[in-house]
Amino acid sequence: MAQKPSIPKGTRDFSPAEVAKRQYIISIIKSNFEKFGFQPIETPSFENSETLMGKYGEEGDRLIFKILNSGDYLDKVSGEELQTINAKQLTGKISEKALRYDLTVPFARYVVQHQNEIEFPFKRYQIQPVWRADRPQKGRFREFFQCDADVVGSNSLWQEVELVQLYDSVFTQLGLEGVTIKINNRKILSGIAEVIGAQDKLIDFTVALDKLDKIGEEGVKKEMIEKGISESAIEKVQPLFHFTGAISEKISRLSSLLAKSEEGMKGVKELQFICETVANLGLNSAVLDLDVTLARGLNYYTGAIFEVAPPKKVAMGSIGGGGRYDDLTGIFGLKDMSGVGISFGLDRIYLVIEELGLFPETVTSTSKALFINYGEKEAFYAMKAITKLRSFGIKVELYPDNVKVGKQFQYADKRGIPFAVIVGETEMIEAKFALKNLVTGTQELLDFEALKKALN
């Protein structure tokens, strides 16, 4: 008995209708990327392991899909090493490549490798799939698309302002009103760790704080204590767990809290410039909010941090995120190359738009009309018209087989094709086409120009 086919957990097949909706989202994101001056690049699906490993923190490294070496992948492993069953020790010998975890690190590698061909500051966008060995759940997959926009070679905070505008522009055009663009700054987090005496626990502190919306205040405190952060230090950051009010009020409180931290005050001034400038320029439909618990566990952010939450009526994780990284290319030998970038979570955005019923009815991959096949002569007459209509960009097709007309109409109905074009002997003699609206049932006799206009 043949084995029932399946696909790996955390991956999906997409139907024609789903692909059409995904392409609708991508086209809006892409057009906005280009409107803001970003240029497209593409990088390989897999990179050398050394390019990816160690760039995402311990948690990220565990989620990288390793690719076994081709051929006899155990060739470089001794019998003694096999018996130790030490996965970390063996991985480097049996796997030299890995699927990309995100688009940012491959982009950094690209910049270093092609630095002599690039005009800086370099604004690039990239829309490609990435892979993570994560636990699949709603809105979280093992294979998914990222849509990234980054600028490298500029320290200017105007880039952060433009990225907030870019988020706003895309989500407004998609009809997703009321998204919240959360912003923070890693310098502020460093400053907080400094004033509470936990500088040596900065990563543990920020990773725990980032989980506030998931595990709550008590959960965060428990994790901090487990990581060696003292109760007195946690007590000093107690106000951060209930940090509400207008952005100006939050910045004022942060200024008081971080007055003795030079690094922290740098972060406050950067946030103040970005938030005040955005407020003065205005946003279309998004809301900008300062969230001091926002840490994003990735090690490479050094300045502004972004995360986008969907409209409040939708229970979904973040639909975008990013931040400033002052020396990401330094890991590949190119020092002092500052960059900042954001990412759109295509798959989650799709689910949010679907849940809110915001996809336009016109978003479809189906044809506008199906020409009914009455036989060889009629089909040839129809194909001449089809060829001309397609040259005008109109999606039409001929039913390929001369079968019962009822079956052909049934096919059009199941495909969601709104019109049928009937061409029999009478229509051929008169050089006309009978156009039937399959929704209303009405039918009219048209010449080619009128048919073209009706289907356009």
Tab-separated table of C-alpha atoms in Angstrom, residues 29 33 38-45 47 100 102-110 123-130 145-150 342-344:
chain	number	residue	atom	x	y	z
A	29	ILE	CA	5.470	45.915	0.732
A	33	PHE	CA	10.303	49.631	-0.214
A	38	PHE	CA	15.468	50.671	-1.176
A	39	GLN	CA	17.058	48.393	-3.805
A	40	PRO	CA	16.505	44.620	-4.094
A	41	ILE	CA	19.137	41.924	-3.506
A	42	GLU	CA	18.932	38.141	-3.043
A	43	THR	CA	21.232	35.773	-1.141
A	44	PRO	CA	21.453	31.931	-1.111
A	45	SER	CA	18.993	29.847	0.905
A	47	GLU	CA	25.110	29.825	4.120
A	100	ARG	CA	19.537	30.960	6.824
A	102	ASP	CA	17.081	35.485	9.004
A	103	LEU	CA	18.030	37.905	6.231
A	104	THR	CA	20.077	40.368	8.323
A	105	VAL	CA	23.232	38.321	8.939
A	106	PRO	CA	23.406	37.139	5.287
A	107	PHE	CA	22.975	40.805	4.336
A	108	ALA	CA	25.932	41.767	6.556
A	109	ARG	CA	27.977	39.052	4.853
A	110	TYR	CA	26.863	40.386	1.450
A	123	LYS	CA	19.585	50.848	1.173
A	124	ARG	CA	18.530	47.318	0.344
A	125	TYR	CA	15.368	45.257	0.580
A	126	GLN	CA	15.088	41.494	0.459
A	127	ILE	CA	11.981	39.287	0.272
A	128	GLN	CA	12.944	35.610	0.681
A	129	PRO	CA	12.173	32.575	2.868
A	130	VAL	CA	14.035	31.783	6.109
A	145	PHE	CA	9.105	34.608	4.362
A	146	GLN	CA	10.797	37.715	5.697
A	147	CYS	CA	10.543	41.076	4.012
A	148	ASP	CA	13.490	43.201	5.165
A	149	ALA	CA	14.616	46.759	4.534
A	150	ASP	CA	18.040	47.877	5.840
A	342	ILE	CA	13.172	46.450	9.879
A	343	SER	CA	11.352	43.296	8.884
A	344	PHE	CA	7.726	42.523	7.958
